[in-house]
Short mmCIF file of C-alpha atoms and ligand atoms in Angstrom, two decimals:
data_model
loop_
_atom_site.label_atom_id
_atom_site.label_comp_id
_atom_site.label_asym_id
_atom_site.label_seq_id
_atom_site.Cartn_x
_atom_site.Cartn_y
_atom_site.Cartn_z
CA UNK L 1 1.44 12.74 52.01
CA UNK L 2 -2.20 12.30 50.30
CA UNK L 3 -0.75 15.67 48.21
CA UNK L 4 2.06 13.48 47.18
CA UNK L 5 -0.40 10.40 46.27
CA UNK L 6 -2.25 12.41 44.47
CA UNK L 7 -0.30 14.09 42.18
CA UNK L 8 1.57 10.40 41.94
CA UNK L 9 -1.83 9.49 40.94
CA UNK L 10 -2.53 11.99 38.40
CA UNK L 11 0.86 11.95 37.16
CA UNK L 12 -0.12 8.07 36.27
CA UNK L 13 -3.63 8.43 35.14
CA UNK L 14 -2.02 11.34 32.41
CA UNK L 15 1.05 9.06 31.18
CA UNK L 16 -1.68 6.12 30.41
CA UNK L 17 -3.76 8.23 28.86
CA UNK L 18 -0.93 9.35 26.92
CA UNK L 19 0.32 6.22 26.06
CA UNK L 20 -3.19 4.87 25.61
CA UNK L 21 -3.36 7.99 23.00
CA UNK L 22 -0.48 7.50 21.30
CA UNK L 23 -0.92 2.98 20.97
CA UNK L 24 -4.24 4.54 19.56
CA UNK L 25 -2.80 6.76 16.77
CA UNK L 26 -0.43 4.19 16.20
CA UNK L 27 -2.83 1.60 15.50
CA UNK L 28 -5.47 3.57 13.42
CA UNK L 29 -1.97 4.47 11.48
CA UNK L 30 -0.76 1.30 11.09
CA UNK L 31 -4.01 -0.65 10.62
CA UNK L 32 -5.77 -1.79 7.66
CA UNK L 33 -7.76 0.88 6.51
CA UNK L 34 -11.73 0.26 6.29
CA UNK L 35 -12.28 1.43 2.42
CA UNK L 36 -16.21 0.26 3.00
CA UNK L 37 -18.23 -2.73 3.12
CA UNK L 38 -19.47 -3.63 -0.40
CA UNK L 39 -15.91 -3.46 -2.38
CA UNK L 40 -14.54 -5.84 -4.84
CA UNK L 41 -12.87 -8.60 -2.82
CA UNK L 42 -9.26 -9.15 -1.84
CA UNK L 43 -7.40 -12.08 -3.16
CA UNK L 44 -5.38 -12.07 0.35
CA UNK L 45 -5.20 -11.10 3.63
CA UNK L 46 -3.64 -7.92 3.91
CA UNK L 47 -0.67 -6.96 5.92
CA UNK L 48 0.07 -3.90 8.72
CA UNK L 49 1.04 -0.91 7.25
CA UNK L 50 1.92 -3.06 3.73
CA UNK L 51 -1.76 -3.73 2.82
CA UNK L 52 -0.68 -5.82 -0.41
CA UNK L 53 2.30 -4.57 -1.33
CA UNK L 54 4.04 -7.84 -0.22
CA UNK L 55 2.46 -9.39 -3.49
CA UNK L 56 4.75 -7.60 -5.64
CA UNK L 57 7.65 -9.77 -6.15
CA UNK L 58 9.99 -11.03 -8.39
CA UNK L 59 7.28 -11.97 -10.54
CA UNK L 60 6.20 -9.71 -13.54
CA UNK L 61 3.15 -7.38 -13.35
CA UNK L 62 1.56 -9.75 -15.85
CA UNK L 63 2.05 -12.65 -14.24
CA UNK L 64 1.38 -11.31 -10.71
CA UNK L 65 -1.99 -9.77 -11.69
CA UNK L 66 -2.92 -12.79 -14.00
CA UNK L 67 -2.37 -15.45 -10.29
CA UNK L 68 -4.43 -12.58 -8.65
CA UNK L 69 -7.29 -12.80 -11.03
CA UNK L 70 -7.35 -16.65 -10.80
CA UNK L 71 -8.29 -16.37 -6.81
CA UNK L 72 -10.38 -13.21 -6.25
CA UNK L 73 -12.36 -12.78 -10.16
CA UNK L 74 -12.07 -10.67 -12.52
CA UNK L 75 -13.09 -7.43 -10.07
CA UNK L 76 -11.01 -7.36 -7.27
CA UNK L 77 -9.24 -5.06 -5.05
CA UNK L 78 -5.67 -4.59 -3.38
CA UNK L 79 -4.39 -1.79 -0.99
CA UNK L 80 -1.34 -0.44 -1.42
CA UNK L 81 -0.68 0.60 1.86
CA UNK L 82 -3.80 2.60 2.65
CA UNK L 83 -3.98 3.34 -0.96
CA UNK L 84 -7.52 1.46 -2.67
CA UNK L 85 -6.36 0.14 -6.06
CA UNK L 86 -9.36 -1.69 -7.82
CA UNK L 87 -7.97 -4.26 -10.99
CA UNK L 88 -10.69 -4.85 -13.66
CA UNK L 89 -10.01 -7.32 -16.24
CA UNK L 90 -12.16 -8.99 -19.09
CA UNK L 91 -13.22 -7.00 -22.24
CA UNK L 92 -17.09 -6.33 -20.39
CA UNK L 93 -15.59 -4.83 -17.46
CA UNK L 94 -13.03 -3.18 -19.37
CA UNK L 95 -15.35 -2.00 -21.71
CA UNK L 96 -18.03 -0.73 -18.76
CA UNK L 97 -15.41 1.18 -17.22
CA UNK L 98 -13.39 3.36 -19.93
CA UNK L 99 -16.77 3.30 -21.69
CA UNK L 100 -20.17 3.69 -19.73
CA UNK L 101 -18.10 4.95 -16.69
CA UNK L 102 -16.38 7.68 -18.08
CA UNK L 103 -18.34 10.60 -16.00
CA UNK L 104 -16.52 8.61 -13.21
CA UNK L 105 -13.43 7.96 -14.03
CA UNK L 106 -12.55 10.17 -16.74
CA UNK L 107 -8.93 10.74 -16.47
CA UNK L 108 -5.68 9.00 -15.74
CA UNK L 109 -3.43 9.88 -12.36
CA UNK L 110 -1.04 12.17 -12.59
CA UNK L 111 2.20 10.45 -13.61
CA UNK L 112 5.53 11.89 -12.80
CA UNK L 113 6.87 11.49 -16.73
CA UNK L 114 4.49 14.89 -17.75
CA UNK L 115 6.00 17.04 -15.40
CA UNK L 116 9.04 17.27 -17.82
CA UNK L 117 6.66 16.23 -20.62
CA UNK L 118 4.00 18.87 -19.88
CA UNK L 119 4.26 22.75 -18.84
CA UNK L 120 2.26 22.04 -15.58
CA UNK L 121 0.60 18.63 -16.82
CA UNK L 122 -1.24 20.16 -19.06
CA UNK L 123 -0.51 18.24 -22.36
CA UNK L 124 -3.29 16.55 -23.58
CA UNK L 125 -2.22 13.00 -22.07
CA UNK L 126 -2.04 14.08 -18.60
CA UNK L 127 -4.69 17.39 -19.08
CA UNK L 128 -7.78 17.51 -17.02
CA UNK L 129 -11.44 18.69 -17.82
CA UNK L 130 -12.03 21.83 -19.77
CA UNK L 131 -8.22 21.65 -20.62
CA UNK L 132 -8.27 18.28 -22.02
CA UNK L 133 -11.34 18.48 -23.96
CA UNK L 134 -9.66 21.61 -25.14
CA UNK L 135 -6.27 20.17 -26.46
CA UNK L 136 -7.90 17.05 -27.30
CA UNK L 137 -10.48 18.47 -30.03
CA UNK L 138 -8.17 20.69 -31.58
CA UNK L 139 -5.35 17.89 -31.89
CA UNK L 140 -7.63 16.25 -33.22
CA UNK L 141 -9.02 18.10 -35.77
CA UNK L 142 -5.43 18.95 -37.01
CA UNK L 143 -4.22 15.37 -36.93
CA UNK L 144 -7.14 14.85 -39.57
CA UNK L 145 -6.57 17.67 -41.88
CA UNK L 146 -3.14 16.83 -41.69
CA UNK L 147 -2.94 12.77 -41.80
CA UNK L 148 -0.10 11.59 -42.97
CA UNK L 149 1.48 15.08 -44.24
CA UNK L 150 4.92 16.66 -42.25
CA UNK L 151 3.02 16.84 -38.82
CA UNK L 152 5.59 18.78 -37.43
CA UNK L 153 7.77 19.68 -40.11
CA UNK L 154 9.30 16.34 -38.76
CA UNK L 155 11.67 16.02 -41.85
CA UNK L 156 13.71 19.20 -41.20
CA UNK L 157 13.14 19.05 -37.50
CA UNK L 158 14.70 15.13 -36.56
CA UNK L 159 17.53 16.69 -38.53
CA UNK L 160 18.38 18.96 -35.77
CA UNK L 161 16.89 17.08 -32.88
CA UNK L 162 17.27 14.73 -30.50
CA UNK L 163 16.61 15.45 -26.73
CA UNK L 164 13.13 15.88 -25.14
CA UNK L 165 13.25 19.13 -23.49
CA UNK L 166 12.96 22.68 -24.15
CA UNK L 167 15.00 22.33 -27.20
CA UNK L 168 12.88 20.38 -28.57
CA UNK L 169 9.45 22.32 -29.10
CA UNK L 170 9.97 25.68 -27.97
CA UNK L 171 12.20 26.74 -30.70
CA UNK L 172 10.26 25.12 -33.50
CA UNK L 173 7.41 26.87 -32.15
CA UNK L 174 9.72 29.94 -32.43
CA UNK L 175 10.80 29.49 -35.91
CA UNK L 176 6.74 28.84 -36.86
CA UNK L 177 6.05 31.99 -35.47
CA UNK L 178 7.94 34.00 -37.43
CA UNK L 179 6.88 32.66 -40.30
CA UNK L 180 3.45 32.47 -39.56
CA UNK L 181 0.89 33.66 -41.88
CA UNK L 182 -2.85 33.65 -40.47
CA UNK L 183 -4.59 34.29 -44.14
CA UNK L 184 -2.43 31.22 -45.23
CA UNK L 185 -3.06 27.31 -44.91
CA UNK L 186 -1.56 26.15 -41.97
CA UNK L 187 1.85 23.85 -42.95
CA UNK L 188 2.23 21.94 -39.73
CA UNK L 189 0.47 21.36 -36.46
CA UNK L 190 2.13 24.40 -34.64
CA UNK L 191 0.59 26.81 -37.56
CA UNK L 192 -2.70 24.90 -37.90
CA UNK L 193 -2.76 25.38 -33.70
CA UNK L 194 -1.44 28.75 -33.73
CA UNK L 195 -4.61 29.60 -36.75
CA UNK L 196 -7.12 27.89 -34.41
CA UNK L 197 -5.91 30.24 -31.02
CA UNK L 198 -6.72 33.25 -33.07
CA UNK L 199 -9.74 32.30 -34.70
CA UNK L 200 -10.65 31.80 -30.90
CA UNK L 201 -9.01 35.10 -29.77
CA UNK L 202 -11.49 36.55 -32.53
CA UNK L 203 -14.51 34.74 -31.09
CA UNK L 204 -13.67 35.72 -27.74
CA UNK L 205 -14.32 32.01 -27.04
CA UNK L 206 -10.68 31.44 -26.12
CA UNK L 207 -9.71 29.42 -23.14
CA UNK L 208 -6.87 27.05 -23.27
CA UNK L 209 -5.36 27.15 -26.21
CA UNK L 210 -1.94 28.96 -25.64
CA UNK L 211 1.39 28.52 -26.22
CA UNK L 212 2.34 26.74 -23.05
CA UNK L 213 -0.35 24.18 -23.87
CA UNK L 214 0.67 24.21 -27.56
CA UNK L 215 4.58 23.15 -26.63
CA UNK L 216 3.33 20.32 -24.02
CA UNK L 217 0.75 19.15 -26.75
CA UNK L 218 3.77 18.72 -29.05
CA UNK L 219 5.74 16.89 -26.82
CA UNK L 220 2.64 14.40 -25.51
CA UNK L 221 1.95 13.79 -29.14
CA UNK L 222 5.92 13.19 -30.08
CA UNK L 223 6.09 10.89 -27.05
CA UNK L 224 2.92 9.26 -27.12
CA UNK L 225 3.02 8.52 -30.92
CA UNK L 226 6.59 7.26 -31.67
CA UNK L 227 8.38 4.89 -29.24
CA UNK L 228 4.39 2.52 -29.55
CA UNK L 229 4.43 2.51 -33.32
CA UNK L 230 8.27 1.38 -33.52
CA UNK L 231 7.67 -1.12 -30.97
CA UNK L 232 4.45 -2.21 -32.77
CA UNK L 233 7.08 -2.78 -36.01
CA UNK L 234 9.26 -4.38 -34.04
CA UNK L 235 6.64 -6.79 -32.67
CA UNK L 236 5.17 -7.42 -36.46
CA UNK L 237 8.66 -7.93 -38.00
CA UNK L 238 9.30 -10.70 -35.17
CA UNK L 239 6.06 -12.43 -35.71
CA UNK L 240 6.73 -12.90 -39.70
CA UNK L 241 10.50 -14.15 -39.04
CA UNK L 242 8.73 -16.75 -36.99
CA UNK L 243 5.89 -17.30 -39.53
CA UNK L 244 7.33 -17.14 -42.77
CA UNK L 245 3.75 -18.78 -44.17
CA UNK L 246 2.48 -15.65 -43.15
CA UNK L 247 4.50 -13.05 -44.89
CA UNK L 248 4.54 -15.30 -47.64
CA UNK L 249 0.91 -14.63 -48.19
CA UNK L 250 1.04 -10.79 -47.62
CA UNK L 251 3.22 -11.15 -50.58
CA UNK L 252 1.38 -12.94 -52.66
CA UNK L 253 -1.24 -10.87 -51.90
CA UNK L 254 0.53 -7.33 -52.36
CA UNK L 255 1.97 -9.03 -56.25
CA UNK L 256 -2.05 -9.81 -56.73
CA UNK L 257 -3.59 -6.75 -55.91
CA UNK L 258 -0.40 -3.80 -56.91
CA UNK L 259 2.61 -5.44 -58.18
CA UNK L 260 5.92 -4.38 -57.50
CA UNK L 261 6.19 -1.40 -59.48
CA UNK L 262 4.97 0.76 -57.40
CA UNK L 263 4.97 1.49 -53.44
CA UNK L 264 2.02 0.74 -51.73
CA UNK L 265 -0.20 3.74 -50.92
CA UNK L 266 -3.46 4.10 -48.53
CA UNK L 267 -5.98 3.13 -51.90
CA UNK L 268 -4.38 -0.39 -51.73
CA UNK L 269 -5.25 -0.40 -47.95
CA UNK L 270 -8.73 -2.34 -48.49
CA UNK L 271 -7.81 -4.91 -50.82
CA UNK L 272 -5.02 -6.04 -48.44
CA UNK L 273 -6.83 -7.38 -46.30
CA UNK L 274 -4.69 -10.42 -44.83
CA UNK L 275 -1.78 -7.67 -44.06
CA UNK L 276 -4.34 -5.96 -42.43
CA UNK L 277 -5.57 -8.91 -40.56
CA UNK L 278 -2.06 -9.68 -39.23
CA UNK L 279 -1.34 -6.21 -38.03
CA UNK L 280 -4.38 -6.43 -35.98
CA UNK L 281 -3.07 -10.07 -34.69
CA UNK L 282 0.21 -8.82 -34.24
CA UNK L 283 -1.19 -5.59 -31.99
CA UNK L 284 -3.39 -8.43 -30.50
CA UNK L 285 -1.05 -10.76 -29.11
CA UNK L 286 1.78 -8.07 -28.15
CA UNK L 287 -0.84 -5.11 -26.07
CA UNK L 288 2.05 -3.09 -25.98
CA UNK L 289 -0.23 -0.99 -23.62
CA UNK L 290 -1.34 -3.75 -21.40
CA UNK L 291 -2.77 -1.95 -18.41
CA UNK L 292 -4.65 1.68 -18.14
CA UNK L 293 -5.24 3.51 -15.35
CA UNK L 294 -8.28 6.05 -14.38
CA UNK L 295 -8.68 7.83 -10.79
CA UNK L 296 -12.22 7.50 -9.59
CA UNK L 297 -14.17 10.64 -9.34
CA UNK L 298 -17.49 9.52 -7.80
CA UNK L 299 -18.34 6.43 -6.39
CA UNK L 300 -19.84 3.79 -8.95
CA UNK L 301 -21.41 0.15 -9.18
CA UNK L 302 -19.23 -2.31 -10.79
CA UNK L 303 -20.45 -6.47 -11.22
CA UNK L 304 -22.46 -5.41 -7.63
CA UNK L 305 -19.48 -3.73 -5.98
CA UNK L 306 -19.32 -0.66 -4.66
CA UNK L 307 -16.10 0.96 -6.22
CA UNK L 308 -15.49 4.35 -3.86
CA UNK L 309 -14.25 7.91 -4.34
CA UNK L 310 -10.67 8.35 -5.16
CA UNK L 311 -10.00 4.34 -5.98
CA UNK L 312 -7.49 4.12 -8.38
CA UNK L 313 -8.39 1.50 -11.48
CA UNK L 314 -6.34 -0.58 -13.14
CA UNK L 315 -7.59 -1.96 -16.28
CA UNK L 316 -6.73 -4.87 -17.71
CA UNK L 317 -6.24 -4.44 -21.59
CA UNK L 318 -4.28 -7.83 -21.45
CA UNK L 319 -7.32 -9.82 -20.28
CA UNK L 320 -9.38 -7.83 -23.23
CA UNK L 321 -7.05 -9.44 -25.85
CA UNK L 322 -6.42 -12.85 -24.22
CA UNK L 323 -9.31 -13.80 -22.59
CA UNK L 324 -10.57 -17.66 -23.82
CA UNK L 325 -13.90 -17.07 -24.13
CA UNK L 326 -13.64 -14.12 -26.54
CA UNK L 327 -10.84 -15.78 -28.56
CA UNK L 328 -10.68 -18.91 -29.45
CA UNK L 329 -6.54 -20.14 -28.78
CA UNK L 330 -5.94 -16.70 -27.25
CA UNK L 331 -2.10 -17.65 -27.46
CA UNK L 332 -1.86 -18.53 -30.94
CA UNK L 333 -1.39 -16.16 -33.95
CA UNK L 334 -3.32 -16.68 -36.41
CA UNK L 335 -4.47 -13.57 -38.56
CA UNK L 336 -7.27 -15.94 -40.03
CA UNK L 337 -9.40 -14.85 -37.47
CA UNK L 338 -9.86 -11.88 -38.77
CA UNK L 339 -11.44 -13.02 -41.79
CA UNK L 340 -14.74 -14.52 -42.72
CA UNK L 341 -15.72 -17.36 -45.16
CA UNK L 342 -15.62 -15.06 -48.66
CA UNK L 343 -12.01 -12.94 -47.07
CA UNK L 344 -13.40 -10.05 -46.05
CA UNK L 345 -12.38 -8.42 -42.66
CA UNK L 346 -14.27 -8.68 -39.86
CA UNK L 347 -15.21 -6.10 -37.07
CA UNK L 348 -14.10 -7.83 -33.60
CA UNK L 349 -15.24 -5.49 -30.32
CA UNK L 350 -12.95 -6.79 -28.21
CA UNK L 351 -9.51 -6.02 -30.40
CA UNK L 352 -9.07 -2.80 -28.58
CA UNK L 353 -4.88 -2.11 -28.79
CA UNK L 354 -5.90 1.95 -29.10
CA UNK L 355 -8.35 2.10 -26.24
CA UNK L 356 -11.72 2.69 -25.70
CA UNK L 357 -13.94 5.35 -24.96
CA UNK L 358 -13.38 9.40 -24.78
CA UNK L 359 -9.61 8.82 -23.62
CA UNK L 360 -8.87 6.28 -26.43
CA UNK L 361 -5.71 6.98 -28.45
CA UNK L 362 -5.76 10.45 -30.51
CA UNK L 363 -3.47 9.14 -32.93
CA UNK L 364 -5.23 6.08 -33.81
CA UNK L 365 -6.26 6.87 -37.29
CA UNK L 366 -2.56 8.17 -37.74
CA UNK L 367 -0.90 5.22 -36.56
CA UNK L 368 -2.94 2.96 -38.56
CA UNK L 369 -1.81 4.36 -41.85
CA UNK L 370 1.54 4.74 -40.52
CA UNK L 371 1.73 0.87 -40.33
CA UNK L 372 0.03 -0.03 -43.08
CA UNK L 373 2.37 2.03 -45.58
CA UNK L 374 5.46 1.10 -43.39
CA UNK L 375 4.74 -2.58 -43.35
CA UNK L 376 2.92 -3.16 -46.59
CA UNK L 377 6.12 -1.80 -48.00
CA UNK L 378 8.36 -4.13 -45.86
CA UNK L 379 7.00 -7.23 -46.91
CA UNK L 380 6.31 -5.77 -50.56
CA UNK L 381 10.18 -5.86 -50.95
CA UNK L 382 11.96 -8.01 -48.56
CA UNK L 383 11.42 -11.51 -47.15
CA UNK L 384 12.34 -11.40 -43.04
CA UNK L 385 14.44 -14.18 -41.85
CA UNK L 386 16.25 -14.90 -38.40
CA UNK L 387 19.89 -13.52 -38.17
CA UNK L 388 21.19 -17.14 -37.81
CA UNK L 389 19.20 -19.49 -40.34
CA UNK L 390 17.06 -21.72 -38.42
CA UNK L 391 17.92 -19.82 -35.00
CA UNK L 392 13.54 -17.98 -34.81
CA UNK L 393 14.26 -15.30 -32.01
CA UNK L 394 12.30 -15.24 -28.66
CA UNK L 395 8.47 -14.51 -28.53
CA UNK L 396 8.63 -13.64 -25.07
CA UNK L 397 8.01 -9.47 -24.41
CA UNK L 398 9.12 -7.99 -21.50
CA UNK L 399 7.75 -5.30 -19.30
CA UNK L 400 9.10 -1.83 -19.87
CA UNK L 401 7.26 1.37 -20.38
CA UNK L 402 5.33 -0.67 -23.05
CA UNK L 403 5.19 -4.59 -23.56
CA UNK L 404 8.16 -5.01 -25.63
CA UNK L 405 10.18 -7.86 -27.38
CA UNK L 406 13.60 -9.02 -26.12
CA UNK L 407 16.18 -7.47 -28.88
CA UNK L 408 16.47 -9.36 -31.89
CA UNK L 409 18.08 -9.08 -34.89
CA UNK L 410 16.24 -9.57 -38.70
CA UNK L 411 18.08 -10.27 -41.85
CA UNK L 412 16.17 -8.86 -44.46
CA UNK L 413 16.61 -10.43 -47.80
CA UNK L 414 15.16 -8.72 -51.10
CA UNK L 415 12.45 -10.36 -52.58
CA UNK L 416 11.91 -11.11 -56.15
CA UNK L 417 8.70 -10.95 -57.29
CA UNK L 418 8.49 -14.72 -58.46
CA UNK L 419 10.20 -15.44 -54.51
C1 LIG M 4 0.46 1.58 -32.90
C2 LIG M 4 0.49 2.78 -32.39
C3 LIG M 4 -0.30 3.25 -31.19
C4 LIG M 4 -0.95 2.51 -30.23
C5 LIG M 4 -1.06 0.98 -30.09
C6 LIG M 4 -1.53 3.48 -29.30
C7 LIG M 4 -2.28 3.13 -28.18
C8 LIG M 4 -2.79 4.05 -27.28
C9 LIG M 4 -3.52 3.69 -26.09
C10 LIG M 4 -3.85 2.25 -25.65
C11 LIG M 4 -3.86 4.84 -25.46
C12 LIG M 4 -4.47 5.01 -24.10
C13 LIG M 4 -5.87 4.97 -23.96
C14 LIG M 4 -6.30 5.00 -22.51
O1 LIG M 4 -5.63 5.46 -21.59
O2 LIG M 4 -7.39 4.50 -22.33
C15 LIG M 4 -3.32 5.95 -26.24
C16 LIG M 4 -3.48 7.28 -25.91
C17 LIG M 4 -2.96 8.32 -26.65
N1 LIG M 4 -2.25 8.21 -27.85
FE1 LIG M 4 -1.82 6.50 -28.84
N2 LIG M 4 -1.21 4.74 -29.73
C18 LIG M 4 -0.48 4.66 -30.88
C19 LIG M 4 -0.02 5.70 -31.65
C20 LIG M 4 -0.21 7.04 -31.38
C21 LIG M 4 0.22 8.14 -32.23
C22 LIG M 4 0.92 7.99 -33.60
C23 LIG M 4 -0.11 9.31 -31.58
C24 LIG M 4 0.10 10.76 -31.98
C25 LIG M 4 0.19 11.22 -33.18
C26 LIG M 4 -0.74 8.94 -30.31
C27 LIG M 4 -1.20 9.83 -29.38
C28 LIG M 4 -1.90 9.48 -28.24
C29 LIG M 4 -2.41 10.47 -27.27
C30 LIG M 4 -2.22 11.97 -27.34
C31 LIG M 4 -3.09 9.74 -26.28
C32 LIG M 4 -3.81 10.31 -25.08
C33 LIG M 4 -5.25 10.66 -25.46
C34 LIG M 4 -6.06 11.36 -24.37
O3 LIG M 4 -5.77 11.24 -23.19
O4 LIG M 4 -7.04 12.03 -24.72
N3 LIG M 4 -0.79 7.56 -30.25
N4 LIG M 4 -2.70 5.43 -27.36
#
């Protein structure tokens, strides 16, 4: 009988422990997590298992961070179900991070879109390290010798193609190849990359310039270069349709300083300075990239908080461009500001639509002159009007892959030069 007791006993004592174990795991599993005592704040309590992933509603990301910032600052944290995501916004913190921060934070997650971009995302948007400061010089050294010539041999090449996969560089790199001659000047990125691997070869100084980072880098650049600088168009084109003082006085301004017989080319680039001045405003107001975002590689101090190890940051670009105490009527476009008393251009820090710091855009420079000869020869011969007269389209972007505007449509009428 005591046998029996006993092993009742112990049979008892084991299942609570068990159960005690396993109310235990569950707990520490479904608890919030403890990510340290000196982080930025949280704007609300968090959740069981969710952390703050109940704040993402109907809302857009915009708006949702914007209400965010307005409780907990303009550091502040959220966990994303265990996951430590710390937003920065306003153009010092933004500025501190990509900038001063770098040895931290110096590269971007890993996003699912390289894996088809990049062989093994490697390209030079997702790369890493030695890789990326590989891909990155030597991209960028060709982008400059090349600037505006037939980067890719893009004439002959949209011809032919369409679809982003391994028809699209691979056999271009092919054709190159074959017609690749090392004593020559390179005629396109793929030759001027191909000349640099063997000059490396030669030094014996070659790492990671091959040919399966050479067909990712094509891609990243292809992808990260066109669908921002259409959408940049798109954005300016809306914004004179709903200004038409302002393209008025990039005309009168393109008939003062080069007339009409002629296209404009990059020597006319300084004296047009108010078409400069609204393609800044116009990148400005739109941030077509609005939010970055860096994984942390060793804990840093940010505004007194203690940002850990593996946080993910999400910077604010947004905030850099709206903020009210860097720009006066944030809201309002007004290319003016821009300009000083005598018309010449000024030098604002905090216009930063390509970035900041090491991981800034490559193809800034590029995409400059790309929309200054595009657009200076937009409004040089037509005026832009809505599709309906009187009918201005929508302002209002929306959120996809960049900030974009709602479609519109633009009746472009020629202009005259007395018009
Ligand atoms: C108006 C046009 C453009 C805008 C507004 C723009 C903006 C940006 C921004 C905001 C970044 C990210 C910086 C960061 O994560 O901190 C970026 C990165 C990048 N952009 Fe652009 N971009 C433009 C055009 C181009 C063009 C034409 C090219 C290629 C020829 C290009 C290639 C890249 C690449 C490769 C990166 C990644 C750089 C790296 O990680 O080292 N972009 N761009």
């Amino acid at each position: 009988m005591a046998d029996l007791k006993d092993s009742i006993g112990i049979t008892w004592a084991l299942a609570s422990a068990l159960i005690g174990l396993l109310v235990y795991k569950a707990w520490s599993w479904i608890k919030p997590r403890n990510f340290g005592h000196n982080i930025p704040p949280f704007p609300a309590p968090r959740k069981l298992l969710l952390g703050h992933l109940h704040l993402y509603t109907a809302k857009s990301e915009l708006e949702t961070i914007k209400a965010l910032r307005d409780k907990a600052g303009d550091v502040f944290s959220l966990d994303l179900a265990g996951n430590l995501l710390v937003v920065v916004n306003g153009f010092e913190n933004v500025k501190e991070v990509l900038v001063k921060r770098w040895n931290e934070a110096p590269d971007r997650p890993h996003s699912s879109v390289p894996s088809y971009i990049g062989e093994d995302n490697q390209e030079v948007i997702d790369s890493r390290g030695d890789n990326w400061v590989q891909q990155r010089s030597t991209s960028m050294l060709i982008l400059r010798s090349f600037g505006m010539g037939d980067l890719f041999g893009m004439k002959e090449f949209l011809n032919n193609l369409v679809r982003l996969n391994d028809s699209f560089s691979k056999p271009h790199i092919a054709e190159a190849k074959k017609t690749f001659d090392p004593n020559k000047d390179p005629t396109c990125y793929i030759t001027a990359y191909l000349q640099k691997m063997q000059e490396e070869n030669a030094k014996g100084t070659q790492k990671n310039l091959d040919d399966k980072n050479l067909t990712s880098n094509i891609r990243g650049l292809f992808l990260g270069g066109s669908e921002i600088t259409s959408t940049s168009i798109y954005w300016f084109v809306l914004h004179c349709i709903n200004h038409p003082n302002v393209q008025d006085k990039i005309f009168e301004e393109i008939s003062a300083k080069l007339g009409h017989d002629r296209l404009p080319n990059m020597s006319d680039k300084a004296s047009l300075v108010y078409l400069e001045a609204t393609i800044r405003e116009s990148l400005r107001l739109a941030t077509l990239a609005p939010f970055r975002m860096r994984t942390v590689q060793q804990e840093f101090n940010l505004k007194g908080y203690t940002v850990p190890k593996d946080t993910l940051l999400l910077i604010n670009m947004r905030s850099a461009h709206h903020d009210s105490d860097t720009w006066a009527d944030p809201d309002k476009f007004r290319p003016e500001r821009y300009l000083d008393d005598t018309g010449n251009l000024l030098k604002i820090e905090a216009h930063i639509p390509f970035g900041l710091g090491k991981r800034s855009c490559l193809g800034e420079a590029m995409a400059k002159m790309e929309l200054f000869l595009f657009l200076a020869a937009l409004c040089q011969r037509f005026r832009m009007e809505p599709e309906i007269p009187g009918e201005f389209p929508s302002m209002k972007g929306k959120m996809e892959i960049l900030f974009s505007p709602q479609t519109y449509k633009v009746r472009l009428v020629a202009r005259q030069p007395s018009m």
